[in-house]
C-alpha cells in the first residue's frame, strides 16, 4: 500500500490520498463484517430482549417445578422442551450480539459482486480465496473517489454515506445508506422479513495503515457525512415543496449543486475513458497501436 500523490479531479479538493492498495478475499471478509455487523447486532439485541423473560420463566420451572410448574416434584417433558427452546433462542441472540456471523449461503455471490463492482474480472466457478483487485482511493471535500481496476471512476458523496464510518483492524469503511440493508425495522415489517437484500459491494474504504491517526480521520469523515446528510435532507424537503412553490425547487438544486456537478463530471470522465478504450481496441484490431498512429501523423 503506497500513497502515490494527490490527483483528485474536479471541484472536490483532495483531502486525503490518493492511496493505491490491493484487496483480497480476507480483506473482503473484513469489509463485509464492517458493512453487516451493526445490523446483526441490532437483530441480536432484539432477540435477547424479546426472549429474556420467557427464558427466565421456563428455566425457573426447571429449578423449582413444584412452585413454578405443575405442582409435582418431577420436571415435565413439555416444560423441559419449552425451556430448551427459549434458552436456545436467547443464546442465538447473544451470539448475534457479541460475535455476529456472515451469511454463509450468499457469501460467494456477494464476494463476486464485490470484486466485480471494483473492476475485477470474476471467473465463473473460480475459487474466491484467490481473487484480488488493485484500487486507488482518495477522500475529497465532497466525497470519496475510487479508480477501479478497469479504470472506471466511482464517486460517492458524503451525503449518501452512512452516518457512522466503521474502523476495522485494517480499514476505514464508509458504507452507503440503504434502508433495505441497515434498517432492522424495515426488514421485519416489510417484504424482506425472510430474505434480506444482499450487499452489492459498494462503499468507500481506505487502508488504516496509511491514515496515521485513523480515529481522527474517522471523526473528520463523520462530521463531513453529517453535514452532507443535513443538506441532503433539507434539499429533499425543499424539492417536495417545489411542487407548490417553484423557488423551493431552485433552492434544493442550489443546495446539492456541488455534488451534482461533481457526479456529472465523473460520468463525463468515464464516458471519455470508455471512448478511448474503444478507440484503442479498434486500432489494435486494425493492426495499429496508438504510438504507430501518432508516428504516422508526425511523419505526414
PDB file of C-alpha atoms in Angstrom:
ATOM      1  CA  UNK A   1       0.000   0.000   0.000  1.00  0.00           C
ATOM      2  CA  UNK A   2       1.531   3.245  -1.156  1.00  0.00           C
ATOM      3  CA  UNK A   3       0.495   6.844  -1.252  1.00  0.00           C
ATOM      4  CA  UNK A   4       1.006   7.970  -4.852  1.00  0.00           C
ATOM      5  CA  UNK A   5       0.326  11.680  -4.515  1.00  0.00           C
ATOM      6  CA  UNK A   6      -2.767  13.807  -4.903  1.00  0.00           C
ATOM      7  CA  UNK A   7      -4.631  13.760  -8.201  1.00  0.00           C
ATOM      8  CA  UNK A   8      -8.253  14.468  -7.270  1.00  0.00           C
ATOM      9  CA  UNK A   9     -10.291  15.655 -10.205  1.00  0.00           C
ATOM     10  CA  UNK A  10     -12.999  18.273 -10.476  1.00  0.00           C
ATOM     11  CA  UNK A  11     -14.233  20.711  -7.878  1.00  0.00           C
ATOM     12  CA  UNK A  12     -13.554  18.368  -4.954  1.00  0.00           C
ATOM     13  CA  UNK A  13     -10.327  19.404  -3.235  1.00  0.00           C
ATOM     14  CA  UNK A  14      -8.245  16.373  -2.273  1.00  0.00           C
ATOM     15  CA  UNK A  15      -8.297  15.864   1.472  1.00  0.00           C
ATOM     16  CA  UNK A  16      -6.524  12.512   1.857  1.00  0.00           C
ATOM     17  CA  UNK A  17      -4.755  10.362  -0.696  1.00  0.00           C
ATOM     18  CA  UNK A  18      -4.967   9.027  -3.219  1.00  0.00           C
ATOM     19  CA  UNK A  19      -3.926   5.630  -1.873  1.00  0.00           C
ATOM     20  CA  UNK A  20      -3.163   2.632  -4.067  1.00  0.00           C
ATOM     21  CA  UNK A  21      -3.624  -0.788  -2.487  1.00  0.00           C
ATOM     22  CA  UNK A  22      -4.760  -4.324  -3.181  1.00  0.00           C
ATOM     23  CA  UNK A  23      -7.794  -6.127  -1.778  1.00  0.00           C
ATOM     24  CA  UNK A  24      -8.008  -9.908  -1.442  1.00  0.00           C
ATOM     25  CA  UNK A  25     -10.573 -12.359  -0.156  1.00  0.00           C
ATOM     26  CA  UNK A  26      -9.636 -11.885   3.513  1.00  0.00           C
ATOM     27  CA  UNK A  27      -9.975  -8.130   3.077  1.00  0.00           C
ATOM     28  CA  UNK A  28     -13.412  -8.677   1.546  1.00  0.00           C
ATOM     29  CA  UNK A  29     -14.489 -10.728   4.581  1.00  0.00           C
ATOM     30  CA  UNK A  30     -13.369  -7.927   6.915  1.00  0.00           C
ATOM     31  CA  UNK A  31     -15.200  -5.292   4.835  1.00  0.00           C
ATOM     32  CA  UNK A  32     -18.300  -7.488   4.718  1.00  0.00           C
ATOM     33  CA  UNK A  33     -18.229  -7.657   8.521  1.00  0.00           C
ATOM     34  CA  UNK A  34     -17.907  -3.854   8.658  1.00  0.00           C
ATOM     35  CA  UNK A  35     -20.965  -3.474   6.425  1.00  0.00           C
ATOM     36  CA  UNK A  36     -23.093  -6.185   8.034  1.00  0.00           C
ATOM     37  CA  UNK A  37     -22.206  -6.434  11.746  1.00  0.00           C
ATOM     38  CA  UNK A  38     -24.212  -3.474  13.017  1.00  0.00           C
ATOM     39  CA  UNK A  39     -27.439  -4.862  11.554  1.00  0.00           C
ATOM     40  CA  UNK A  40     -26.763  -8.305  13.011  1.00  0.00           C
ATOM     41  CA  UNK A  41     -26.089  -6.787  16.440  1.00  0.00           C
ATOM     42  CA  UNK A  42     -29.425  -4.940  16.310  1.00  0.00           C
ATOM     43  CA  UNK A  43     -31.179  -8.210  15.485  1.00  0.00           C
ATOM     44  CA  UNK A  44     -29.308  -9.964  18.283  1.00  0.00           C
ATOM     45  CA  UNK A  45     -30.255  -7.259  20.787  1.00  0.00           C
ATOM     46  CA  UNK A  46     -33.933  -7.562  19.817  1.00  0.00           C
ATOM     47  CA  UNK A  47     -33.836 -11.365  20.159  1.00  0.00           C
ATOM     48  CA  UNK A  48     -32.099 -11.198  23.549  1.00  0.00           C
ATOM     49  CA  UNK A  49     -34.589  -8.615  24.789  1.00  0.00           C
ATOM     50  CA  UNK A  50     -37.634 -10.498  23.464  1.00  0.00           C
ATOM     51  CA  UNK A  51     -36.665 -13.946  24.754  1.00  0.00           C
ATOM     52  CA  UNK A  52     -35.147 -12.871  28.083  1.00  0.00           C
ATOM     53  CA  UNK A  53     -38.349 -13.131  30.144  1.00  0.00           C
ATOM     54  CA  UNK A  54     -39.574 -16.423  28.566  1.00  0.00           C
ATOM     55  CA  UNK A  55     -36.123 -17.958  29.043  1.00  0.00           C
ATOM     56  CA  UNK A  56     -36.016 -16.908  32.691  1.00  0.00           C
ATOM     57  CA  UNK A  57     -39.600 -18.108  33.282  1.00  0.00           C
ATOM     58  CA  UNK A  58     -39.141 -21.543  31.742  1.00  0.00           C
ATOM     59  CA  UNK A  59     -35.769 -22.000  33.446  1.00  0.00           C
ATOM     60  CA  UNK A  60     -37.331 -21.242  36.815  1.00  0.00           C
ATOM     61  CA  UNK A  61     -39.793 -24.075  36.184  1.00  0.00           C
ATOM     62  CA  UNK A  62     -36.871 -26.473  35.831  1.00  0.00           C
ATOM     63  CA  UNK A  63     -35.240 -25.172  39.004  1.00  0.00           C
ATOM     64  CA  UNK A  64     -38.373 -25.468  41.148  1.00  0.00           C
ATOM     65  CA  UNK A  65     -41.140 -27.354  39.308  1.00  0.00           C
ATOM     66  CA  UNK A  66     -43.300 -27.665  42.427  1.00  0.00           C
ATOM     67  CA  UNK A  67     -43.562 -23.893  42.878  1.00  0.00           C
ATOM     68  CA  UNK A  68     -43.497 -22.615  39.300  1.00  0.00           C
ATOM     69  CA  UNK A  69     -44.623 -25.661  37.302  1.00  0.00           C
ATOM     70  CA  UNK A  70     -47.310 -28.321  37.542  1.00  0.00           C
ATOM     71  CA  UNK A  71     -47.052 -28.684  41.303  1.00  0.00           C
ATOM     72  CA  UNK A  72     -45.232 -32.010  41.305  1.00  0.00           C
ATOM     73  CA  UNK A  73     -41.608 -32.651  42.123  1.00  0.00           C
ATOM     74  CA  UNK A  74     -40.856 -34.078  38.689  1.00  0.00           C
ATOM     75  CA  UNK A  75     -39.962 -31.994  35.628  1.00  0.00           C
ATOM     76  CA  UNK A  76     -42.481 -32.350  32.836  1.00  0.00           C
ATOM     77  CA  UNK A  77     -41.288 -33.023  29.277  1.00  0.00           C
ATOM     78  CA  UNK A  78     -43.182 -30.015  27.921  1.00  0.00           C
ATOM     79  CA  UNK A  79     -41.543 -27.701  30.444  1.00  0.00           C
ATOM     80  CA  UNK A  80     -38.112 -29.062  29.516  1.00  0.00           C
ATOM     81  CA  UNK A  81     -38.667 -28.583  25.778  1.00  0.00           C
ATOM     82  CA  UNK A  82     -40.025 -25.066  26.287  1.00  0.00           C
ATOM     83  CA  UNK A  83     -37.045 -24.118  28.440  1.00  0.00           C
ATOM     84  CA  UNK A  84     -34.569 -25.504  25.900  1.00  0.00           C
ATOM     85  CA  UNK A  85     -36.348 -23.660  23.068  1.00  0.00           C
ATOM     86  CA  UNK A  86     -36.449 -20.254  24.752  1.00  0.00           C
ATOM     87  CA  UNK A  87     -32.933 -20.530  26.161  1.00  0.00           C
ATOM     88  CA  UNK A  88     -31.698 -21.601  22.729  1.00  0.00           C
ATOM     89  CA  UNK A  89     -33.238 -18.541  21.082  1.00  0.00           C
ATOM     90  CA  UNK A  90     -31.774 -16.337  23.812  1.00  0.00           C
ATOM     91  CA  UNK A  91     -28.305 -17.813  23.258  1.00  0.00           C
ATOM     92  CA  UNK A  92     -28.707 -17.291  19.490  1.00  0.00           C
ATOM     93  CA  UNK A  93     -29.460 -13.622  20.066  1.00  0.00           C
ATOM     94  CA  UNK A  94     -26.476 -13.364  22.391  1.00  0.00           C
ATOM     95  CA  UNK A  95     -24.274 -14.888  19.659  1.00  0.00           C
ATOM     96  CA  UNK A  96     -25.522 -12.354  17.097  1.00  0.00           C
ATOM     97  CA  UNK A  97     -24.931  -9.544  19.571  1.00  0.00           C
ATOM     98  CA  UNK A  98     -21.414 -10.493  20.679  1.00  0.00           C
ATOM     99  CA  UNK A  99     -19.926 -12.191  17.599  1.00  0.00           C
ATOM    100  CA  UNK A 100     -22.125 -11.517  14.550  1.00  0.00           C
ATOM    101  CA  UNK A 101     -21.571 -14.052  11.741  1.00  0.00           C
ATOM    102  CA  UNK A 102     -21.717 -13.535   7.993  1.00  0.00           C
ATOM    103  CA  UNK A 103     -24.471 -15.094   5.859  1.00  0.00           C
ATOM    104  CA  UNK A 104     -22.942 -18.368   4.696  1.00  0.00           C
ATOM    105  CA  UNK A 105     -25.247 -19.202   1.793  1.00  0.00           C
ATOM    106  CA  UNK A 106     -24.874 -15.885  -0.064  1.00  0.00           C
ATOM    107  CA  UNK A 107     -21.219 -15.165   0.774  1.00  0.00           C
ATOM    108  CA  UNK A 108     -19.866 -16.446  -2.555  1.00  0.00           C
ATOM    109  CA  UNK A 109     -22.411 -14.420  -4.540  1.00  0.00           C
ATOM    110  CA  UNK A 110     -21.669 -11.253  -2.561  1.00  0.00           C
ATOM    111  CA  UNK A 111     -17.930 -11.849  -2.976  1.00  0.00           C
ATOM    112  CA  UNK A 112     -18.331 -11.997  -6.756  1.00  0.00           C
ATOM    113  CA  UNK A 113     -20.430  -8.814  -6.746  1.00  0.00           C
ATOM    114  CA  UNK A 114     -17.875  -7.049  -4.591  1.00  0.00           C
ATOM    115  CA  UNK A 115     -14.918  -7.761  -6.875  1.00  0.00           C
ATOM    116  CA  UNK A 116     -16.990  -7.064  -9.996  1.00  0.00           C
ATOM    117  CA  UNK A 117     -18.143  -3.724  -8.549  1.00  0.00           C
ATOM    118  CA  UNK A 118     -14.496  -2.711  -8.113  1.00  0.00           C
ATOM    119  CA  UNK A 119     -13.444  -3.560 -11.646  1.00  0.00           C
ATOM    120  CA  UNK A 120     -12.131  -7.111 -11.302  1.00  0.00           C
ATOM    121  CA  UNK A 121     -12.830  -9.840 -13.846  1.00  0.00           C
ATOM    122  CA  UNK A 122     -14.592 -12.572 -11.871  1.00  0.00           C
ATOM    123  CA  UNK A 123     -14.231 -16.033 -13.469  1.00  0.00           C
ATOM    124  CA  UNK A 124     -17.171 -18.409 -13.441  1.00  0.00           C
ATOM    125  CA  UNK A 125     -16.675 -21.157 -10.909  1.00  0.00           C
ATOM    126  CA  UNK A 126     -13.453 -19.681  -9.584  1.00  0.00           C
ATOM    127  CA  UNK A 127     -12.195 -20.014  -6.036  1.00  0.00           C
ATOM    128  CA  UNK A 128     -12.825 -16.770  -4.069  1.00  0.00           C
ATOM    129  CA  UNK A 129      -9.700 -17.323  -1.959  1.00  0.00           C
ATOM    130  CA  UNK A 130      -7.530 -16.439  -4.949  1.00  0.00           C
ATOM    131  CA  UNK A 131      -9.410 -13.324  -6.082  1.00  0.00           C
ATOM    132  CA  UNK A 132      -7.795  -9.896  -5.708  1.00  0.00           C
ATOM    133  CA  UNK A 133      -8.137  -6.404  -7.146  1.00  0.00           C
ATOM    134  CA  UNK A 134      -5.992  -3.242  -7.138  1.00  0.00           C
ATOM    135  CA  UNK A 135      -7.671   0.075  -6.337  1.00  0.00           C
ATOM    136  CA  UNK A 136      -6.844   3.747  -5.976  1.00  0.00           C
ATOM    137  CA  UNK A 137      -8.945   5.642  -3.446  1.00  0.00           C
ATOM    138  CA  UNK A 138      -8.899   9.252  -2.269  1.00  0.00           C
ATOM    139  CA  UNK A 139     -11.074  11.359   0.034  1.00  0.00           C
ATOM    140  CA  UNK A 140     -12.022  14.863  -1.065  1.00  0.00           C
ATOM    141  CA  UNK A 141     -14.154  17.655   0.312  1.00  0.00           C
ATOM    142  CA  UNK A 142     -17.303  16.347  -1.405  1.00  0.00           C
ATOM    143  CA  UNK A 143     -16.843  12.592  -1.032  1.00  0.00           C
ATOM    144  CA  UNK A 144     -14.788   9.523  -1.789  1.00  0.00           C
ATOM    145  CA  UNK A 145     -13.301   8.825  -5.191  1.00  0.00           C
ATOM    146  CA  UNK A 146     -12.202   5.410  -6.412  1.00  0.00           C
ATOM    147  CA  UNK A 147     -10.406   4.434  -9.593  1.00  0.00           C
ATOM    148  CA  UNK A 148     -11.387   0.796 -10.100  1.00  0.00           C
ATOM    149  CA  UNK A 149      -9.178  -1.877 -11.606  1.00  0.00           C
ATOM    150  CA  UNK A 150     -10.758  -1.384 -15.057  1.00  0.00           C
ATOM    151  CA  UNK A 151     -10.144   2.381 -14.966  1.00  0.00           C
ATOM    152  CA  UNK A 152     -13.727   3.320 -14.070  1.00  0.00           C
ATOM    153  CA  UNK A 153     -14.084   6.349 -11.807  1.00  0.00           C
ATOM    154  CA  UNK A 154     -16.548   5.808  -8.938  1.00  0.00           C
ATOM    155  CA  UNK A 155     -17.539   8.853  -6.896  1.00  0.00           C
ATOM    156  CA  UNK A 156     -19.570   8.652  -3.686  1.00  0.00           C
ATOM    157  CA  UNK A 157     -20.679  11.905  -1.988  1.00  0.00           C
ATOM    158  CA  UNK A 158     -20.594  12.118   1.793  1.00  0.00           C
ATOM    159  CA  UNK A 159     -24.303  12.994   1.663  1.00  0.00           C
ATOM    160  CA  UNK A 160     -25.103   9.422   0.556  1.00  0.00           C
ATOM    161  CA  UNK A 161     -22.945   7.638   3.133  1.00  0.00           C
ATOM    162  CA  UNK A 162     -23.971   6.124   6.446  1.00  0.00           C
ATOM    163  CA  UNK A 163     -23.609   8.334   9.499  1.00  0.00           C
ATOM    164  CA  UNK A 164     -21.117   6.095  11.284  1.00  0.00           C
ATOM    165  CA  UNK A 165     -17.914   5.115   9.473  1.00  0.00           C
ATOM    166  CA  UNK A 166     -16.596   1.756  10.696  1.00  0.00           C
ATOM    167  CA  UNK A 167     -12.984   1.399  11.791  1.00  0.00           C
ATOM    168  CA  UNK A 168     -11.841  -2.215  11.469  1.00  0.00           C
ATOM    169  CA  UNK A 169      -8.444  -3.783  12.061  1.00  0.00           C
ATOM    170  CA  UNK A 170      -7.178  -2.875   8.579  1.00  0.00           C
ATOM    171  CA  UNK A 171      -9.699  -0.459   7.011  1.00  0.00           C
ATOM    172  CA  UNK A 172     -11.803   2.626   7.491  1.00  0.00           C
ATOM    173  CA  UNK A 173     -15.084   1.675   5.822  1.00  0.00           C
ATOM    174  CA  UNK A 174     -17.778   4.142   4.727  1.00  0.00           C
ATOM    175  CA  UNK A 175     -20.924   2.364   3.571  1.00  0.00           C
ATOM    176  CA  UNK A 176     -23.785   3.730   1.527  1.00  0.00           C
ATOM    177  CA  UNK A 177     -27.160   4.417   3.107  1.00  0.00           C
ATOM    178  CA  UNK A 178     -29.660   1.725   2.125  1.00  0.00           C
ATOM    179  CA  UNK A 179     -32.776   1.263   4.234  1.00  0.00           C
ATOM    180  CA  UNK A 180     -33.258  -2.277   2.921  1.00  0.00           C
ATOM    181  CA  UNK A 181     -29.801  -3.213   4.250  1.00  0.00           C
ATOM    182  CA  UNK A 182     -29.363  -1.300   7.510  1.00  0.00           C
ATOM    183  CA  UNK A 183     -32.871  -0.910   8.948  1.00  0.00           C
ATOM    184  CA  UNK A 184     -33.974  -3.861  11.077  1.00  0.00           C
ATOM    185  CA  UNK A 185     -37.496  -2.456  11.442  1.00  0.00           C
ATOM    186  CA  UNK A 186     -37.890  -2.102   7.669  1.00  0.00           C
ATOM    187  CA  UNK A 187     -36.865  -5.716   7.093  1.00  0.00           C
ATOM    188  CA  UNK A 188     -39.069  -7.046   9.906  1.00  0.00           C
ATOM    189  CA  UNK A 189     -42.317  -5.375   8.795  1.00  0.00           C
ATOM    190  CA  UNK A 190     -41.629  -5.284   5.034  1.00  0.00           C
ATOM    191  CA  UNK A 191     -41.298  -7.879   2.322  1.00  0.00           C
ATOM    192  CA  UNK A 192     -37.686  -8.610   3.305  1.00  0.00           C
ATOM    193  CA  UNK A 193     -38.534 -10.256   6.624  1.00  0.00           C
ATOM    194  CA  UNK A 194     -37.368 -13.667   5.363  1.00  0.00           C
ATOM    195  CA  UNK A 195     -34.702 -12.790   2.785  1.00  0.00           C
ATOM    196  CA  UNK A 196     -32.759  -9.600   3.271  1.00  0.00           C
ATOM    197  CA  UNK A 197     -31.273  -7.814   0.285  1.00  0.00           C
ATOM    198  CA  UNK A 198     -27.646  -8.804  -0.361  1.00  0.00           C
ATOM    199  CA  UNK A 199     -24.782  -6.314  -0.303  1.00  0.00           C
ATOM    200  CA  UNK A 200     -23.813  -5.202  -3.816  1.00  0.00           C
ATOM    201  CA  UNK A 201     -20.211  -4.453  -2.826  1.00  0.00           C
ATOM    202  CA  UNK A 202     -20.490  -0.662  -2.933  1.00  0.00           C
ATOM    203  CA  UNK A 203     -18.797   1.591  -0.402  1.00  0.00           C
ATOM    204  CA  UNK A 204     -15.624   3.593   0.156  1.00  0.00           C
ATOM    205  CA  UNK A 205     -12.769   2.127   2.188  1.00  0.00           C
ATOM    206  CA  UNK A 206      -9.234   3.270   2.925  1.00  0.00           C
ATOM    207  CA  UNK A 207      -6.414   1.222   4.490  1.00  0.00           C
ATOM    208  CA  UNK A 208      -5.917   2.089   8.123  1.00  0.00           C
ATOM    209  CA  UNK A 209      -2.123   1.814   7.854  1.00  0.00           C
ATOM    210  CA  UNK A 210      -1.823   4.869   5.565  1.00  0.00           C
ATOM    211  CA  UNK A 211      -4.082   7.153   7.595  1.00  0.00           C
ATOM    212  CA  UNK A 212      -1.837   7.820  10.579  1.00  0.00           C
ATOM    213  CA  UNK A 213      -4.395   8.954  13.162  1.00  0.00           C
ATOM    214  CA  UNK A 214      -7.211   6.735  11.936  1.00  0.00           C
ATOM    215  CA  UNK A 215      -9.617   7.698  14.730  1.00  0.00           C
ATOM    216  CA  UNK A 216      -9.156  11.379  13.976  1.00  0.00           C
ATOM    217  CA  UNK A 217      -9.824  10.720  10.300  1.00  0.00           C
ATOM    218  CA  UNK A 218     -12.971   8.824  11.241  1.00  0.00           C
ATOM    219  CA  UNK A 219     -14.196  11.793  13.269  1.00  0.00           C
ATOM    220  CA  UNK A 220     -13.467  14.083  10.319  1.00  0.00           C
ATOM    221  CA  UNK A 221     -15.329  11.812   7.904  1.00  0.00           C
ATOM    222  CA  UNK A 222     -18.228  11.529  10.334  1.00  0.00           C
ATOM    223  CA  UNK A 223     -18.502  15.323  10.531  1.00  0.00           C
ATOM    224  CA  UNK A 224     -18.499  15.638   6.735  1.00  0.00           C
ATOM    225  CA  UNK A 225     -21.110  12.883   6.432  1.00  0.00           C
ATOM    226  CA  UNK A 226     -23.381  14.593   8.962  1.00  0.00           C
ATOM    227  CA  UNK A 227     -23.069  17.949   7.217  1.00  0.00           C
ATOM    228  CA  UNK A 228     -23.773  16.393   3.821  1.00  0.00           C
ATOM    229  CA  UNK A 229     -26.726  14.391   5.164  1.00  0.00           C
ATOM    230  CA  UNK A 230     -28.294  17.524   6.684  1.00  0.00           C
ATOM    231  CA  UNK A 231     -28.020  19.370   3.377  1.00  0.00           C
ATOM    232  CA  UNK A 232     -29.423  16.388   1.508  1.00  0.00           C
ATOM    233  CA  UNK A 233     -32.442  16.051   3.836  1.00  0.00           C
ATOM    234  CA  UNK A 234     -33.096  19.764   3.565  1.00  0.00           C
ATOM    235  CA  UNK A 235     -32.856  19.573  -0.228  1.00  0.00           C
ATOM    236  CA  UNK A 236     -35.364  16.681  -0.283  1.00  0.00           C
ATOM    237  CA  UNK A 237     -37.908  18.679   1.719  1.00  0.00           C
ATOM    238  CA  UNK A 238     -37.396  21.744  -0.451  1.00  0.00           C
ATOM    239  CA  UNK A 239     -37.826  19.611  -3.569  1.00  0.00           C
ATOM    240  CA  UNK A 240     -41.167  18.378  -2.229  1.00  0.00           C
ATOM    241  CA  UNK A 241     -42.261  21.924  -1.514  1.00  0.00           C
ATOM    242  CA  UNK A 242     -41.092  22.839  -5.008  1.00  0.00           C
ATOM    243  CA  UNK A 243     -44.206  21.192  -6.417  1.00  0.00           C
ATOM    244  CA  UNK A 244     -46.171  24.063  -4.904  1.00  0.00           C
ATOM    245  CA  UNK A 245     -43.528  26.809  -4.801  1.00  0.00           C
ATOM    246  CA  UNK A 246     -41.033  26.697  -7.675  1.00  0.00           C
ATOM    247  CA  UNK A 247     -38.471  28.796  -5.779  1.00  0.00           C
ATOM    248  CA  UNK A 248     -38.130  25.985  -3.222  1.00  0.00           C
ATOM    249  CA  UNK A 249     -37.155  23.606  -6.011  1.00  0.00           C
ATOM    250  CA  UNK A 250     -34.468  26.007  -7.197  1.00  0.00           C
ATOM    251  CA  UNK A 251     -33.129  26.274  -3.644  1.00  0.00           C
ATOM    252  CA  UNK A 252     -32.980  22.471  -3.416  1.00  0.00           C
ATOM    253  CA  UNK A 253     -30.906  22.285  -6.603  1.00  0.00           C
ATOM    254  CA  UNK A 254     -28.629  25.048  -5.322  1.00  0.00           C
ATOM    255  CA  UNK A 255     -28.007  23.129  -2.073  1.00  0.00           C
ATOM    256  CA  UNK A 256     -26.872  19.973  -3.884  1.00  0.00           C
ATOM    257  CA  UNK A 257     -25.288  21.643  -6.917  1.00  0.00           C
ATOM    258  CA  UNK A 258     -21.653  20.914  -5.912  1.00  0.00           C
ATOM    259  CA  UNK A 259     -22.339  17.179  -5.540  1.00  0.00           C
ATOM    260  CA  UNK A 260     -24.440  17.022  -8.711  1.00  0.00           C
ATOM    261  CA  UNK A 261     -21.769  18.747 -10.793  1.00  0.00           C
ATOM    262  CA  UNK A 262     -19.088  16.534  -9.245  1.00  0.00           C
ATOM    263  CA  UNK A 263     -21.036  13.365 -10.128  1.00  0.00           C
ATOM    264  CA  UNK A 264     -21.797  14.660 -13.640  1.00  0.00           C
ATOM    265  CA  UNK A 265     -18.104  15.304 -14.216  1.00  0.00           C
ATOM    266  CA  UNK A 266     -17.329  11.762 -13.109  1.00  0.00           C
ATOM    267  CA  UNK A 267     -19.815  10.409 -15.661  1.00  0.00           C
ATOM    268  CA  UNK A 268     -18.200  12.540 -18.368  1.00  0.00           C
ATOM    269  CA  UNK A 269     -14.737  11.239 -17.477  1.00  0.00           C
ATOM    270  CA  UNK A 270     -15.996   7.649 -17.507  1.00  0.00           C
ATOM    271  CA  UNK A 271     -17.523   8.145 -20.937  1.00  0.00           C
ATOM    272  CA  UNK A 272     -14.260   9.649 -22.169  1.00  0.00           C
ATOM    273  CA  UNK A 273     -12.332   6.680 -20.770  1.00  0.00           C
ATOM    274  CA  UNK A 274     -14.757   4.284 -22.469  1.00  0.00           C
ATOM    275  CA  UNK A 275     -14.390   6.067 -25.824  1.00  0.00           C
ATOM    276  CA  UNK A 276     -10.590   5.990 -25.553  1.00  0.00           C
ATOM    277  CA  UNK A 277     -10.662   2.268 -24.732  1.00  0.00           C
ATOM    278  CA  UNK A 278     -12.932   1.530 -27.707  1.00  0.00           C
ATOM    279  CA  UNK A 279     -10.662   3.553 -29.971  1.00  0.00           C
ATOM    280  CA  UNK A 280      -7.597   1.612 -28.800  1.00  0.00           C
ATOM    281  CA  UNK A 281      -9.411  -1.682 -29.379  1.00  0.00           C
ATOM    282  CA  UNK A 282     -10.373  -0.652 -32.910  1.00  0.00           C
ATOM    283  CA  UNK A 283      -6.823   0.464 -33.684  1.00  0.00           C
ATOM    284  CA  UNK A 284      -5.314  -2.741 -32.340  1.00  0.00           C
ATOM    285  CA  UNK A 285      -7.824  -4.760 -34.348  1.00  0.00           C
ATOM    286  CA  UNK A 286      -6.706  -2.928 -37.489  1.00  0.00           C
ATOM    287  CA  UNK A 287      -3.062  -3.703 -36.721  1.00  0.00           C
ATOM    288  CA  UNK A 288      -2.149  -0.236 -35.444  1.00  0.00           C
ATOM    289  CA  UNK A 289      -1.327   0.992 -31.974  1.00  0.00           C
ATOM    290  CA  UNK A 290      -1.711   4.452 -30.548  1.00  0.00           C
ATOM    291  CA  UNK A 291       2.047   5.003 -30.864  1.00  0.00           C
ATOM    292  CA  UNK A 292       2.040   3.957 -34.534  1.00  0.00           C
ATOM    293  CA  UNK A 293      -0.768   6.348 -35.390  1.00  0.00           C
ATOM    294  CA  UNK A 294       0.984   9.213 -33.670  1.00  0.00           C
ATOM    295  CA  UNK A 295       4.222   8.382 -35.550  1.00  0.00           C
ATOM    296  CA  UNK A 296       2.443   8.346 -38.904  1.00  0.00           C
ATOM    297  CA  UNK A 297       0.788  11.707 -38.193  1.00  0.00           C
ATOM    298  CA  UNK A 298       4.218  13.147 -37.263  1.00  0.00           C
ATOM    299  CA  UNK A 299       5.802  11.912 -40.462  1.00  0.00           C
ATOM    300  CA  UNK A 300       2.985  13.340 -42.530  1.00  0.00           C
TER     301      UNK A 300
END
